[in-house]
Amino acid sequence: MFAYILKRILLMLPTLLGVLLVTFAVIQFVPGGPVEQYLAEARAGVGGKAGVGAVAAEGLSYRGAQGVDEKRLAEIRKLYGFDKPAPERFLQMLGSFARFDLGRSFFQNKDVWQLIREKLPVSISLGLWTFFISYLVSVPLGVAKAVRAGSRFDLASTLIVLAGYAIPGFVLGLALLVIFGGQLAWFPLRGLISPHWDELSLGGKVLDYLWHITLPVTAMVAGSFAVTTMLTKNSMLEEIRKQYVLTARAKGLSERQVLYRHMLRNALIPIVTGFPAAFIGAFFTGALLIETLFSLDGMGLLSYESVIRRDYPVVLGTLFLFTLIGLVTKLISDLCYVWVDPRVKFDAAL
């Protein structure tokens, strides 16, 4: 087992390096980089907020619509680090990432770590609620559907979960926002907490948070039941037909013992092995449309704005972090096979 884990860790390094290399190479050919973004804003009379502040901090004057001469352009390129060749910048970036220094945002004038810490609570709130509600509903529902396969309950629940899967989250979110947030005014229209949240008691803070999170979480979880529910049902149906189930019943075990002590453990192998990836992905992938719709400033919105504004330190820094977490999560998912099914031996794969 230790040799397998060590081998997987060593394979993570070239994978991570390849992802960063491809992304960095693509960035070099994408038009409208941070220097061009700054110049476009300057010529428009807007001037990048962080860019102008950074230029002023370096002793550079703002020229606005008068244009930028070659000397000033070289200074701006140096400010953003584009005065060096691409291979040198890539190696410098790898050295920083090896120290877990993700750099500093070009346009927000903040460390990438600071931006992640500011945005992550929103994504964690959405992701964790979505993850736990999805699994707590989908797994028991899938078991119940397998036990009652072909019944009216099975048919009705299938129609409901597939309808939720077919409705896009942002469409459902918009409907919830209009009906329950606008017409009925039962829930707030934006944010995770109220403006007077600090003045509330502990119980009041919890209720206020749950009050704000209800609509966006509902919009996110509605489409997440179908896959896990149907996977659980199909896995249970496959286990029902196996010989060990007949043997357990022949030994006099009750139907509940057969169902939960034997069948469920084997049926949950594909569910549990995907558990870590689903857990991490729930709050790291973000939900751009839901965050935008409910005015939630999370990781999804940060990633989108970073790509649009060509904020390369944020794009590459978050990519490095998420890729590393994804690789570790994949390793944990594989190790879950051993925990769920002792028959799996990784030593044979070496």
Short mmCIF file of C-alpha atoms in Angstrom, two decimals:
data_model
loop_
_atom_site.label_atom_id
_atom_site.label_comp_id
_atom_site.label_asym_id
_atom_site.label_seq_id
_atom_site.Cartn_x
_atom_site.Cartn_y
_atom_site.Cartn_z
CA MET A 1 0.00 0.00 0.00
CA PHE A 2 2.80 2.41 0.91
CA ALA A 3 4.58 1.73 -2.39
CA TYR A 4 1.38 2.41 -4.31
CA ILE A 5 0.82 5.70 -2.49
CA LEU A 6 4.42 6.76 -3.12
CA LYS A 7 4.10 5.89 -6.81
CA ARG A 8 0.91 7.92 -7.12
CA ILE A 9 2.49 10.91 -5.39
CA LEU A 10 5.46 10.79 -7.76
CA LEU A 11 3.06 10.67 -10.73
CA MET A 12 1.30 13.78 -9.45
CA LEU A 13 4.35 15.95 -10.11
CA PRO A 14 4.53 15.53 -13.92
CA THR A 15 0.73 15.75 -14.12
CA LEU A 16 0.69 19.02 -12.21
CA LEU A 17 3.61 20.33 -14.23
CA GLY A 18 1.87 19.40 -17.50
CA VAL A 19 -1.34 21.20 -16.52
CA LEU A 20 0.56 24.36 -15.60
CA LEU A 21 2.72 24.19 -18.73
CA VAL A 22 -0.23 23.83 -21.11
CA THR A 23 -2.18 26.60 -19.40
CA PHE A 24 0.82 28.92 -19.34
CA ALA A 25 1.52 28.24 -23.03
CA VAL A 26 -2.11 28.94 -24.00
CA ILE A 27 -2.02 32.20 -22.07
CA GLN A 28 0.89 33.42 -24.17
CA PHE A 29 -1.25 33.31 -27.33
CA VAL A 30 -4.44 34.79 -25.86
CA PRO A 31 -4.86 38.42 -26.96
CA GLY A 32 -5.74 41.16 -24.51
CA GLY A 33 -3.28 40.47 -21.70
CA PRO A 34 -3.02 42.56 -18.51
CA VAL A 35 -0.84 45.20 -20.20
CA GLU A 36 -3.35 45.60 -23.03
CA GLN A 37 -6.19 45.64 -20.50
CA TYR A 38 -4.54 48.46 -18.62
CA LEU A 39 -3.86 50.47 -21.76
CA ALA A 40 -7.41 49.97 -23.03
CA GLU A 41 -8.84 51.24 -19.75
CA ALA A 42 -6.39 54.11 -19.73
CA ARG A 43 -7.33 55.21 -23.25
CA ALA A 44 -11.01 54.93 -22.35
CA GLY A 45 -10.43 57.42 -19.56
CA VAL A 46 -11.26 54.85 -16.90
CA GLY A 47 -7.81 53.67 -15.94
CA GLY A 48 -7.52 50.31 -14.22
CA LYS A 49 -8.20 50.87 -10.54
CA ALA A 50 -5.57 48.50 -9.28
CA GLY A 51 -3.41 49.06 -12.36
CA VAL A 52 -3.33 52.85 -11.96
CA GLY A 53 -2.68 52.49 -8.26
CA ALA A 54 0.16 50.08 -8.89
CA VAL A 55 1.64 52.32 -11.57
CA ALA A 56 1.44 55.32 -9.28
CA ALA A 57 3.11 53.32 -6.54
CA GLU A 58 5.99 52.68 -8.90
CA GLY A 59 6.37 56.38 -9.68
CA LEU A 60 4.66 56.18 -13.09
CA SER A 61 2.31 58.95 -14.13
CA TYR A 62 -1.11 58.27 -15.66
CA ARG A 63 -1.18 59.41 -19.29
CA GLY A 64 -4.85 58.59 -20.01
CA ALA A 65 -5.96 59.22 -23.56
CA GLN A 66 -2.63 60.75 -24.58
CA GLY A 67 -1.26 57.30 -25.30
CA VAL A 68 1.81 55.55 -23.95
CA ASP A 69 5.26 55.87 -25.45
CA GLU A 70 7.69 52.99 -25.77
CA LYS A 71 9.58 53.85 -22.58
CA ARG A 72 6.41 53.99 -20.53
CA LEU A 73 5.16 50.80 -22.17
CA ALA A 74 8.37 49.05 -21.17
CA GLU A 75 7.91 50.26 -17.60
CA ILE A 76 4.37 48.92 -17.51
CA ARG A 77 5.52 45.58 -18.88
CA LYS A 78 8.20 45.42 -16.21
CA LEU A 79 5.62 46.23 -13.55
CA TYR A 80 3.52 43.25 -14.62
CA GLY A 81 6.58 41.02 -15.07
CA PHE A 82 6.30 40.76 -18.86
CA ASP A 83 9.77 42.16 -19.49
CA LYS A 84 11.25 38.67 -19.12
CA PRO A 85 11.10 35.79 -21.64
CA ALA A 86 8.25 33.33 -21.23
CA PRO A 87 10.48 30.36 -20.17
CA GLU A 88 12.06 32.45 -17.45
CA ARG A 89 8.66 33.60 -16.20
CA PHE A 90 7.42 30.01 -16.18
CA LEU A 91 10.38 28.78 -14.14
CA GLN A 92 9.99 31.69 -11.76
CA MET A 93 6.31 30.81 -11.36
CA LEU A 94 7.15 27.16 -10.61
CA GLY A 95 9.62 28.26 -7.95
CA SER A 96 6.97 30.42 -6.31
CA PHE A 97 4.36 27.66 -6.47
CA ALA A 98 6.82 25.20 -4.91
CA ARG A 99 6.85 27.55 -1.89
CA PHE A 100 3.04 27.84 -2.13
CA ASP A 101 3.41 31.48 -3.03
CA LEU A 102 0.55 32.00 -5.50
CA GLY A 103 1.51 35.56 -6.36
CA ARG A 104 -0.41 38.81 -6.30
CA SER A 105 -3.43 39.87 -8.35
CA PHE A 106 -2.71 42.38 -11.10
CA PHE A 107 -5.99 44.23 -10.79
CA GLN A 108 -7.15 43.77 -7.19
CA ASN A 109 -3.75 44.46 -5.63
CA LYS A 110 -4.13 41.55 -3.21
CA ASP A 111 -2.36 38.25 -2.68
CA VAL A 112 -4.05 35.33 -4.39
CA TRP A 113 -4.19 33.52 -1.05
CA GLN A 114 -6.03 36.49 0.44
CA LEU A 115 -8.54 36.50 -2.41
CA ILE A 116 -9.14 32.76 -1.97
CA ARG A 117 -9.68 33.19 1.77
CA GLU A 118 -12.16 35.99 1.11
CA LYS A 119 -14.17 34.08 -1.50
CA LEU A 120 -13.94 30.55 -0.14
CA PRO A 121 -16.48 30.88 2.73
CA VAL A 122 -19.24 31.56 0.20
CA SER A 123 -18.31 28.56 -1.95
CA ILE A 124 -17.92 26.34 1.12
CA SER A 125 -21.36 27.36 2.34
CA LEU A 126 -22.97 26.50 -0.97
CA GLY A 127 -20.88 23.38 -1.60
CA LEU A 128 -21.17 21.70 1.79
CA TRP A 129 -24.92 22.15 2.03
CA THR A 130 -25.33 20.91 -1.54
CA PHE A 131 -23.12 17.90 -0.92
CA PHE A 132 -24.64 16.75 2.36
CA ILE A 133 -28.25 17.33 1.34
CA SER A 134 -27.68 15.53 -1.97
CA TYR A 135 -26.18 12.43 -0.37
CA LEU A 136 -28.50 12.34 2.64
CA VAL A 137 -31.49 12.34 0.29
CA SER A 138 -30.15 10.42 -2.72
CA VAL A 139 -28.71 7.33 -1.01
CA PRO A 140 -31.78 6.45 1.14
CA LEU A 141 -34.03 7.31 -1.81
CA GLY A 142 -32.03 5.02 -4.10
CA VAL A 143 -32.26 2.17 -1.59
CA ALA A 144 -36.02 2.68 -1.21
CA LYS A 145 -36.46 2.71 -5.00
CA ALA A 146 -34.51 -0.53 -5.36
CA VAL A 147 -36.57 -2.27 -2.69
CA ARG A 148 -39.78 -1.03 -4.32
CA ALA A 149 -38.61 -1.35 -7.93
CA GLY A 150 -41.47 -1.13 -10.39
CA SER A 151 -43.93 0.31 -7.86
CA ARG A 152 -45.79 3.61 -8.09
CA PHE A 153 -43.34 5.09 -5.60
CA ASP A 154 -40.44 4.13 -7.86
CA LEU A 155 -42.09 5.67 -10.91
CA ALA A 156 -43.17 8.88 -9.15
CA SER A 157 -39.78 9.46 -7.49
CA THR A 158 -38.00 8.84 -10.80
CA LEU A 159 -40.13 11.45 -12.54
CA ILE A 160 -39.45 13.97 -9.74
CA VAL A 161 -35.67 13.55 -9.64
CA LEU A 162 -35.38 13.55 -13.43
CA ALA A 163 -37.49 16.70 -13.62
CA GLY A 164 -35.14 18.36 -11.14
CA TYR A 165 -32.17 17.15 -13.19
CA ALA A 166 -33.66 18.54 -16.40
CA ILE A 167 -34.27 22.04 -15.01
CA PRO A 168 -31.09 24.18 -15.13
CA GLY A 169 -30.07 25.45 -11.72
CA PHE A 170 -30.04 29.09 -12.72
CA VAL A 171 -33.57 28.81 -14.20
CA LEU A 172 -34.87 27.27 -10.98
CA GLY A 173 -32.95 29.87 -8.99
CA LEU A 174 -34.51 32.69 -10.99
CA ALA A 175 -37.99 31.24 -10.43
CA LEU A 176 -37.35 30.87 -6.69
CA LEU A 177 -35.99 34.40 -6.53
CA VAL A 178 -39.00 35.91 -8.30
CA ILE A 179 -41.63 33.92 -6.40
CA PHE A 180 -40.26 33.50 -2.89
CA GLY A 181 -37.88 36.44 -2.82
CA GLY A 182 -39.90 38.99 -4.77
CA GLN A 183 -43.63 38.29 -4.83
CA LEU A 184 -43.99 36.53 -1.48
CA ALA A 185 -40.92 38.17 0.13
CA TRP A 186 -40.30 35.12 2.30
CA PHE A 187 -36.55 35.04 1.65
CA PRO A 188 -33.87 37.70 1.02
CA LEU A 189 -32.80 38.51 -2.52
CA ARG A 190 -29.03 38.67 -2.04
CA GLY A 191 -26.07 37.89 0.19
CA LEU A 192 -25.39 35.24 2.84
CA ILE A 193 -26.09 37.40 5.88
CA SER A 194 -28.06 40.51 6.77
CA PRO A 195 -26.40 43.91 7.22
CA HIS A 196 -27.15 43.82 10.96
CA TRP A 197 -25.77 40.28 11.37
CA ASP A 198 -23.12 41.34 13.92
CA GLU A 199 -25.83 42.68 16.21
CA LEU A 200 -27.74 39.39 16.36
CA SER A 201 -27.47 36.71 19.03
CA LEU A 202 -25.88 33.35 18.26
CA GLY A 203 -29.24 31.76 17.54
CA GLY A 204 -30.26 34.77 15.48
CA LYS A 205 -27.08 34.54 13.42
CA VAL A 206 -27.71 30.87 12.66
CA LEU A 207 -31.32 31.52 11.65
CA ASP A 208 -30.30 34.53 9.55
CA TYR A 209 -27.66 32.48 7.75
CA LEU A 210 -30.06 29.61 7.06
CA TRP A 211 -32.67 32.13 5.90
CA HIS A 212 -30.25 33.53 3.31
CA ILE A 213 -28.82 30.19 2.16
CA THR A 214 -32.15 28.42 1.54
CA LEU A 215 -32.90 29.63 -1.99
CA PRO A 216 -29.41 29.27 -3.54
CA VAL A 217 -28.91 25.83 -2.02
CA THR A 218 -32.33 24.71 -3.24
CA ALA A 219 -31.43 25.86 -6.74
CA MET A 220 -28.16 23.89 -6.62
CA VAL A 221 -29.35 20.63 -5.09
CA ALA A 222 -32.46 20.16 -7.26
CA GLY A 223 -30.41 18.82 -10.15
CA SER A 224 -27.95 16.80 -8.07
CA PHE A 225 -30.30 14.07 -6.82
CA ALA A 226 -30.82 12.15 -10.04
CA VAL A 227 -27.33 10.74 -10.69
CA THR A 228 -26.61 9.53 -7.14
CA THR A 229 -30.15 8.24 -6.65
CA MET A 230 -30.20 6.20 -9.85
CA LEU A 231 -26.65 4.95 -9.28
CA THR A 232 -27.60 3.75 -5.80
CA LYS A 233 -30.77 2.09 -7.09
CA ASN A 234 -29.00 0.28 -9.93
CA SER A 235 -26.19 -0.88 -7.64
CA MET A 236 -28.71 -2.27 -5.15
CA LEU A 237 -30.64 -4.07 -7.89
CA GLU A 238 -27.42 -5.65 -9.12
CA GLU A 239 -26.58 -6.88 -5.62
CA ILE A 240 -30.07 -8.34 -5.08
CA ARG A 241 -29.46 -10.88 -7.86
CA LYS A 242 -26.16 -12.19 -6.44
CA GLN A 243 -25.72 -15.55 -4.78
CA TYR A 244 -24.58 -14.29 -1.38
CA VAL A 245 -27.97 -12.58 -0.88
CA LEU A 246 -29.77 -15.90 -1.33
CA THR A 247 -27.27 -17.53 1.04
CA ALA A 248 -27.83 -14.86 3.71
CA ARG A 249 -31.59 -15.29 3.46
CA ALA A 250 -31.24 -19.07 3.62
CA LYS A 251 -29.32 -18.72 6.90
CA GLY A 252 -32.36 -17.04 8.40
CA LEU A 253 -31.20 -13.43 8.44
CA SER A 254 -33.96 -10.85 8.44
CA GLU A 255 -34.59 -8.77 5.33
CA ARG A 256 -33.28 -5.69 7.14
CA GLN A 257 -30.03 -7.47 8.04
CA VAL A 258 -29.58 -8.68 4.48
CA LEU A 259 -30.31 -5.23 3.11
CA TYR A 260 -28.19 -3.05 5.36
CA ARG A 261 -25.45 -5.39 6.60
CA HIS A 262 -24.59 -7.11 3.32
CA MET A 263 -26.18 -5.59 0.23
CA LEU A 264 -25.83 -1.90 1.06
CA ARG A 265 -22.09 -2.07 1.76
CA ASN A 266 -21.35 -3.67 -1.59
CA ALA A 267 -23.80 -1.44 -3.44
CA LEU A 268 -22.20 1.70 -2.02
CA ILE A 269 -18.75 0.93 -3.46
CA PRO A 270 -19.22 3.21 -6.53
CA ILE A 271 -20.84 5.84 -4.29
CA VAL A 272 -18.21 5.89 -1.55
CA THR A 273 -15.27 5.85 -3.93
CA GLY A 274 -16.60 9.04 -5.51
CA PHE A 275 -17.28 10.57 -2.11
CA PRO A 276 -14.00 12.52 -1.70
CA ALA A 277 -14.10 13.94 -5.22
CA ALA A 278 -17.72 15.01 -4.81
CA PHE A 279 -16.96 16.48 -1.39
CA ILE A 280 -14.07 18.61 -2.63
CA GLY A 281 -15.64 19.45 -5.96
CA ALA A 282 -18.85 20.63 -4.30
CA PHE A 283 -17.28 23.79 -2.93
CA PHE A 284 -14.17 24.26 -5.07
CA THR A 285 -15.74 24.15 -8.50
CA GLY A 286 -18.06 27.00 -7.61
CA ALA A 287 -21.40 27.92 -9.13
CA LEU A 288 -20.96 31.02 -11.25
CA LEU A 289 -24.56 31.50 -12.32
CA ILE A 290 -25.99 30.83 -8.85
CA GLU A 291 -23.44 33.14 -7.24
CA THR A 292 -24.22 35.88 -9.75
CA LEU A 293 -27.98 35.41 -9.46
CA PHE A 294 -28.02 35.65 -5.67
CA SER A 295 -25.17 38.21 -5.45
CA LEU A 296 -22.80 35.80 -3.72
CA ASP A 297 -19.14 36.66 -4.14
CA GLY A 298 -17.52 33.22 -4.24
CA MET A 299 -14.86 31.24 -6.07
CA GLY A 300 -16.92 30.81 -9.23
CA LEU A 301 -17.26 34.55 -9.72
CA LEU A 302 -13.59 35.09 -8.86
CA SER A 303 -12.44 32.56 -11.47
CA TYR A 304 -14.69 34.03 -14.16
CA GLU A 305 -13.60 37.62 -13.53
CA SER A 306 -9.94 36.57 -13.44
CA VAL A 307 -10.20 34.94 -16.86
CA ILE A 308 -12.09 37.88 -18.35
CA ARG A 309 -9.63 40.45 -17.00
CA ARG A 310 -6.60 38.28 -17.80
CA ASP A 311 -5.54 38.35 -14.16
CA TYR A 312 -2.93 35.65 -14.73
CA PRO A 313 -1.65 35.26 -11.14
CA VAL A 314 -5.19 34.50 -9.95
CA VAL A 315 -5.90 32.19 -12.91
CA LEU A 316 -2.68 30.20 -12.57
CA GLY A 317 -2.61 30.30 -8.76
CA THR A 318 -6.12 28.94 -8.35
CA LEU A 319 -5.51 26.41 -11.13
CA PHE A 320 -2.40 25.14 -9.33
CA LEU A 321 -4.26 24.87 -6.03
CA PHE A 322 -7.35 23.17 -7.47
CA THR A 323 -5.32 20.76 -9.59
CA LEU A 324 -3.23 19.74 -6.59
CA ILE A 325 -6.34 19.23 -4.49
CA GLY A 326 -7.95 17.27 -7.33
CA LEU A 327 -4.96 14.92 -7.63
CA VAL A 328 -4.86 14.29 -3.89
CA THR A 329 -8.61 13.74 -3.86
CA LYS A 330 -8.30 11.20 -6.67
CA LEU A 331 -5.72 9.29 -4.63
CA ILE A 332 -8.03 9.31 -1.61
CA SER A 333 -10.88 8.08 -3.81
CA ASP A 334 -8.77 5.11 -4.94
CA LEU A 335 -7.80 4.33 -1.36
CA CYS A 336 -11.49 4.26 -0.48
CA TYR A 337 -11.76 1.10 -2.57
CA VAL A 338 -9.64 -0.72 0.01
CA TRP A 339 -11.69 0.66 2.86
CA VAL A 340 -15.00 -0.35 1.28
CA ASP A 341 -13.88 -3.59 -0.40
CA PRO A 342 -11.01 -5.46 1.30
CA ARG A 343 -10.71 -7.69 -1.78
CA VAL A 344 -8.99 -4.87 -3.63
CA LYS A 345 -5.21 -5.12 -3.39
CA PHE A 346 -3.14 -2.30 -4.84
CA ASP A 347 0.08 -4.27 -4.48
CA ALA A 348 -0.95 -6.35 -7.48
CA ALA A 349 -1.00 -3.21 -9.65
CA LEU A 350 2.65 -2.41 -8.97
#
